[in-house]
Short mmCIF file of C-alpha atoms in Angstrom, two decimals:
data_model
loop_
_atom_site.label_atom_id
_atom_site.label_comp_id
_atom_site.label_asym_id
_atom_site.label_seq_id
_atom_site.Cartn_x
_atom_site.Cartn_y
_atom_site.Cartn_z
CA UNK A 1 110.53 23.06 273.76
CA UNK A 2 107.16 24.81 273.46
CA UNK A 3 105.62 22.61 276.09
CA UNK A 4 108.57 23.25 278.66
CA UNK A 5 108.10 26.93 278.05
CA UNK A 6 104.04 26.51 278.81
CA UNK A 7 105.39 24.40 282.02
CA UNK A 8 107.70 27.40 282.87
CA UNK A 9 104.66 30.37 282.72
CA UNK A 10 102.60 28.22 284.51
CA UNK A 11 105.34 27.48 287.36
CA UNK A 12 105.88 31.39 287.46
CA UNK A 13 101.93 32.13 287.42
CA UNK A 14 101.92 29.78 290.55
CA UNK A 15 104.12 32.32 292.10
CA UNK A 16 101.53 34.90 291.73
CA UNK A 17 99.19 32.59 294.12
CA UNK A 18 101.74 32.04 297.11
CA UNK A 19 101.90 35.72 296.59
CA UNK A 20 98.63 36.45 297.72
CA UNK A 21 99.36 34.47 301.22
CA UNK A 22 100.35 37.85 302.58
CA UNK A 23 97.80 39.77 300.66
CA UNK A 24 94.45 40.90 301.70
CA UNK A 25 92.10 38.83 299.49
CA UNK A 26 89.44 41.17 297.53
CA UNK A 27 86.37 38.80 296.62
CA UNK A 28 83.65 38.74 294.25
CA UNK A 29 80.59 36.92 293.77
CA UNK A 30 79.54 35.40 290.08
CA UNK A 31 75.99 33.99 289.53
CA UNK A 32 74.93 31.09 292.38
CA UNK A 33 75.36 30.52 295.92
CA UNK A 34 79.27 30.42 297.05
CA UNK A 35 80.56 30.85 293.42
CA UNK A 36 83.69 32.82 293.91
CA UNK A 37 86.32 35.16 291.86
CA UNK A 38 88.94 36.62 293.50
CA UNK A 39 91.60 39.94 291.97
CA UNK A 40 94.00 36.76 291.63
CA UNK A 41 92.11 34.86 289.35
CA UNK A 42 91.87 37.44 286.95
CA UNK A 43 95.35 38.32 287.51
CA UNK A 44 96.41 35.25 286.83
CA UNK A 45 94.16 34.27 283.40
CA UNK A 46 95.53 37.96 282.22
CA UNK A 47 99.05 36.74 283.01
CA UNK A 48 98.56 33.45 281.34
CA UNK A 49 97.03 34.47 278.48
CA UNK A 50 99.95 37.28 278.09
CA UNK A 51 102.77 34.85 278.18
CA UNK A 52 100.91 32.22 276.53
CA UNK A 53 99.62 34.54 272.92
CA UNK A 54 103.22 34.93 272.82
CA UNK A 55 104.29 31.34 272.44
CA UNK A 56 101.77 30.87 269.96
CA UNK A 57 100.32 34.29 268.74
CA UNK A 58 97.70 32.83 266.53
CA UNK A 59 96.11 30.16 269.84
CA UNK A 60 92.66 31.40 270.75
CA UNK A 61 91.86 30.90 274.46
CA UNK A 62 88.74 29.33 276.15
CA UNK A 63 89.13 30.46 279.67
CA UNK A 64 87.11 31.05 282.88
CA UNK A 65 87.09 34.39 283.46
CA UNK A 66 86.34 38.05 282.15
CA UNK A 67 84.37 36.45 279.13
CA UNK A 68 87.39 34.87 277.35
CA UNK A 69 85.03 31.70 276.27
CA UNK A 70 85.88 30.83 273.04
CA UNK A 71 85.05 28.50 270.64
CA UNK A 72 87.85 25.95 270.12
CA UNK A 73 88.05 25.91 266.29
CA UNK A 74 90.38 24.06 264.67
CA UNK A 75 93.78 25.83 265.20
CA UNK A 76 95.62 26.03 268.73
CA UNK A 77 93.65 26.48 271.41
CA UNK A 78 94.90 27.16 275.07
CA UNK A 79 92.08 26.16 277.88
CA UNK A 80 92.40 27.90 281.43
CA UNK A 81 91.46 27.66 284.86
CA UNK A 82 93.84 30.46 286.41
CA UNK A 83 92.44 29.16 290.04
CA UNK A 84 91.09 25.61 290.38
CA UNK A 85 89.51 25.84 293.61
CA UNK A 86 88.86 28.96 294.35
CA UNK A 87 87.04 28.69 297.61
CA UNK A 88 90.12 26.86 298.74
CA UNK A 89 92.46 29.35 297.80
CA UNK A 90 90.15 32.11 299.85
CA UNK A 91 90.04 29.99 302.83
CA UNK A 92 93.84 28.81 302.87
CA UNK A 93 92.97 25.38 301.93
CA UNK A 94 96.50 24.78 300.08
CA UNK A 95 94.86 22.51 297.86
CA UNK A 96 94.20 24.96 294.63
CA UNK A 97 96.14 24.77 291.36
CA UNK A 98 96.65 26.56 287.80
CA UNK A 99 95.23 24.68 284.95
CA UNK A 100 96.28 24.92 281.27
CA UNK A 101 95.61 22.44 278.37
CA UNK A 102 96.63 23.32 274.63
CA UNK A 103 94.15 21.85 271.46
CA UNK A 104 94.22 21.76 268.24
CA UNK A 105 91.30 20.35 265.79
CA UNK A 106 89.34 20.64 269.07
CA UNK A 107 91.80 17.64 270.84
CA UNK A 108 93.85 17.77 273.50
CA UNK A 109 97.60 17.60 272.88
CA UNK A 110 99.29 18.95 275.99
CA UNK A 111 97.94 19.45 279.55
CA UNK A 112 99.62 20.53 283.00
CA UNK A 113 97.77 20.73 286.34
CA UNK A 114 99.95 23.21 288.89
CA UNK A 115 99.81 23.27 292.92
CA UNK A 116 102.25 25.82 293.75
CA UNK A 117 101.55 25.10 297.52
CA UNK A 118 103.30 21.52 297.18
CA UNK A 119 105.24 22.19 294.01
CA UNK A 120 103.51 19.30 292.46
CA UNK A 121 103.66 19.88 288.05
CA UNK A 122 101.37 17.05 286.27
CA UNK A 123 101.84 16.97 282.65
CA UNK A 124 100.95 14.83 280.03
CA UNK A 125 101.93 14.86 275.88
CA UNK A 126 99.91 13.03 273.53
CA UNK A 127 100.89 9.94 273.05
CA UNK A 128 103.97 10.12 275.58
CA UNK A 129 102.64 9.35 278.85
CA UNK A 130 101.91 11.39 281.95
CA UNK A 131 103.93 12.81 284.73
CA UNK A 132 104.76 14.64 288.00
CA UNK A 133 107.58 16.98 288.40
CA UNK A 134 109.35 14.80 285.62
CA UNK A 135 108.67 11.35 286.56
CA UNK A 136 106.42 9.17 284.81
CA UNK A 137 102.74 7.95 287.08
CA UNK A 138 100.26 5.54 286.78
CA UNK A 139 96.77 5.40 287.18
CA UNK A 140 95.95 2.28 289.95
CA UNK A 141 95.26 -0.81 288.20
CA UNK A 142 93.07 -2.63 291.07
CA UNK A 143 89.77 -2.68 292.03
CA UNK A 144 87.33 0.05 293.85
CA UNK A 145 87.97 -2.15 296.92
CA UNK A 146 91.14 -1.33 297.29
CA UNK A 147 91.44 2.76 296.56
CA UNK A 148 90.31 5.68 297.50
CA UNK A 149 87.15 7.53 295.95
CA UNK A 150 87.11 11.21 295.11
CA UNK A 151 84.14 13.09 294.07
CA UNK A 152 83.18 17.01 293.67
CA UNK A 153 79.78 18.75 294.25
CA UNK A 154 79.74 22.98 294.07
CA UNK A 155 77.26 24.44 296.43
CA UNK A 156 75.98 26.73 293.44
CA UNK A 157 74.85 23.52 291.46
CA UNK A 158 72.40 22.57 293.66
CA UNK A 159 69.93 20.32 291.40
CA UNK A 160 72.52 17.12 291.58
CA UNK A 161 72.75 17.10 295.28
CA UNK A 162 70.82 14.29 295.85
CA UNK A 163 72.27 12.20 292.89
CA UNK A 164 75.88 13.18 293.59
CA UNK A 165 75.33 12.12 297.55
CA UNK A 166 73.41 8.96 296.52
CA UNK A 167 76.01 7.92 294.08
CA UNK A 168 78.73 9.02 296.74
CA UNK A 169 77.51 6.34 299.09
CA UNK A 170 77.45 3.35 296.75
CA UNK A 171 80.98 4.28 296.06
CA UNK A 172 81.86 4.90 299.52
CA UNK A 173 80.03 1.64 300.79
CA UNK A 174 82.46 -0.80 297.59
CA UNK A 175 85.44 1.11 298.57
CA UNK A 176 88.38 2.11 301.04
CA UNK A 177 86.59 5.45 301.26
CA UNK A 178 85.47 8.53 299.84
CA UNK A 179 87.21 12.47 299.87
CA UNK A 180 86.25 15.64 298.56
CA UNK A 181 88.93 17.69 297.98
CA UNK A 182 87.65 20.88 296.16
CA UNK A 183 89.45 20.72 293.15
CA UNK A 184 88.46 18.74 290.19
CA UNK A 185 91.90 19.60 288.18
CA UNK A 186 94.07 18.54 291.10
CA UNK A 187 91.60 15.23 292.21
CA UNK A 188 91.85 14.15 288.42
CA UNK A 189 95.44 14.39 288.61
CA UNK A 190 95.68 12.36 291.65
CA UNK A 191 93.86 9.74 289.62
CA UNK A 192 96.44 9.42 287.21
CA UNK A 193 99.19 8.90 290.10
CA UNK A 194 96.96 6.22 291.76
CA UNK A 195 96.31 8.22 294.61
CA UNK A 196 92.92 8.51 294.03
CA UNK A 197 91.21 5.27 292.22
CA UNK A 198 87.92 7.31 291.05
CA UNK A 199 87.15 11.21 290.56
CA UNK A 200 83.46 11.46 289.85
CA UNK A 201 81.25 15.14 289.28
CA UNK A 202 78.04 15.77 287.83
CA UNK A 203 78.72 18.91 285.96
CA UNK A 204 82.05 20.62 285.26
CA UNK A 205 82.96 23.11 282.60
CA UNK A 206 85.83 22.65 280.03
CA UNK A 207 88.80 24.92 281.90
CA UNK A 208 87.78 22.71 285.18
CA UNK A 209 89.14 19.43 283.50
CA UNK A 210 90.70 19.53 280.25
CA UNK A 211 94.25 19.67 281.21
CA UNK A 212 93.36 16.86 284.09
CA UNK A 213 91.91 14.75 281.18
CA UNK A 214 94.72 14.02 279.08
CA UNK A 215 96.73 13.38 281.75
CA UNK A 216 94.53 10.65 283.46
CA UNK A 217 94.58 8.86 280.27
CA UNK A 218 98.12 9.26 279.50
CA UNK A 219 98.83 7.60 282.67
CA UNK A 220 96.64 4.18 281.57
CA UNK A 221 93.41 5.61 283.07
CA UNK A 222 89.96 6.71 281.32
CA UNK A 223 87.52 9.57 281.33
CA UNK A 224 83.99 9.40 280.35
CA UNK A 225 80.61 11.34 281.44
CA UNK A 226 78.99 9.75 284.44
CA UNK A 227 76.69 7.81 282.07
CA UNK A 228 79.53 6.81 279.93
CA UNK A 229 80.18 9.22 276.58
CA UNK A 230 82.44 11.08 275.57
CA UNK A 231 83.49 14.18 277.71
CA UNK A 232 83.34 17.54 275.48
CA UNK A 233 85.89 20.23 275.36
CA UNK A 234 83.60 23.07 274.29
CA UNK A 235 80.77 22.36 276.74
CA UNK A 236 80.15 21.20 280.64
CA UNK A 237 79.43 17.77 281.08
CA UNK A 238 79.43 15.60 283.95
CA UNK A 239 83.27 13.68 284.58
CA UNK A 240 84.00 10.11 285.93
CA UNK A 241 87.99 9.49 285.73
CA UNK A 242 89.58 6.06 286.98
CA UNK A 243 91.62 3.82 286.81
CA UNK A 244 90.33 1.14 284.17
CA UNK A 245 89.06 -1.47 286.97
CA UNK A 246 87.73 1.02 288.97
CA UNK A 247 86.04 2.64 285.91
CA UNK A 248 84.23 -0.65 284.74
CA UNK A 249 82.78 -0.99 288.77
CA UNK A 250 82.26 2.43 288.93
CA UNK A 251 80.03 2.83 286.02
CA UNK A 252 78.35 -0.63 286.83
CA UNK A 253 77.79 1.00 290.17
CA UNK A 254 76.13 4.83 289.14
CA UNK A 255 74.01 2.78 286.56
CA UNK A 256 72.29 0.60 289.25
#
């Protein structure tokens, strides 16, 4: 019951996002070139974390905005993006979501990924598989040759541009292509439906992917920094999610 009442605030929060369709956007800039916060994203977190302390009024919350980073601890903790994608959302890109993953001893046991734009809900329990809008998924179980690559590159990071292109191209070149859709959260996701047969970035923080993370590997898939470890909760860290097959390539691959 408590993780359909998370699923519920984060279906309503989504609401708050199509509101903002007829809304004059008011935009501010954090630290870095085209690194973006809109009224809505804080309007959102506050909204979250509102519904959310009362569902469990002892969870501490490590979350994007305002300064709500926390450290996990070892109770509940919620983690937050309120706006995946934020550039997206400014520019109408329909292809933003709300993220929201619950801990506790600092590992994940519930995540759900939100697009309000296509009504998609991924959501994964530990131990009890992954799915969307209800229905259980699947990460693919074939090859890099036969899927699709995903990777993610933010114009404010710019010190990994040449190693995120360069290992773009050897995935592009063993592969049935390569998209960048502007939302880690959401690309994850479609890694653990087997749209997507790779996600790979070279430095995401913890409210960008936690959710995302349990999910891939509910649905059969795995998640590991680009040079193989462990991802961290409390920390950025680079991400490469896939399908197992395309996860063994794929690392063979970025370690060439």
């Amino acid at each position: 019951m408590l993780y359909d009442e998370i699923i519920k605030i984060v279906t309503l929060a989504g609401e708050l996002m199509l509101q903002a369709q007829d809304e004059e956007l008011t935009v501010f800039d954090k630290e870095g070139t085209a690194n973006f916060v809109t009224k809505h994203d804080k309007e959102i977190q506050f909204y979250l974390i509102q519904n959310l302390r009362q569902l469990i009024p002892e969870a501490t919350f490590l979350a994007e905005e305002d300064g709500m980073q926390q450290e996990l601890g070892d109770g509940y903790c919620f983690i937050i993006d309120p706006i995946d994608g934020t550039t997206n959302f400014i520019f109408d890109y329909k292809h933003s979501c709300i993220s929201v993953g619950l801990t506790k001893f600092g590992r994940m046991l519930f995540g759900c990924v939100y697009n309000p734009y296509t009504r998609e809900m991924y959501s994964a329990v530990k131990g009890e598989g992954a799915k969307l809008n209800g229905k259980e998924i699947h990460c693919s179980d074939k090859g890099l040759a036969d899927n699709l690559v995903a990777f993610g590159t933010a114009r404010y990071q710019t010190e990994d541009t040449d190693r995120i292109f360069a290992h773009a191209k050897k995935l592009y070149l063993n592969s049935l292509g390569i998209r960048a859709g502007g939302s880690a959260a959401l690309d994850i996701c479609r890694v653990a439906s087997g749209a997507n047969g790779v996600y790979l970035e070279l430095m995401l923080y913890p409210w960008d992917y936690a959710a995302a993370s349990l999910i891939v590997m509910e649905a059969g898939g795995f998640i590991s920094t680009a040079e193989g470890g462990m991802i961290t909760l409390d920390q950025p860290c680079s991400i490469l999610a896939a399908g197992r097959q395309c996860w063994k390539e794929a690392s063979q691959l970025l370690s060439e």
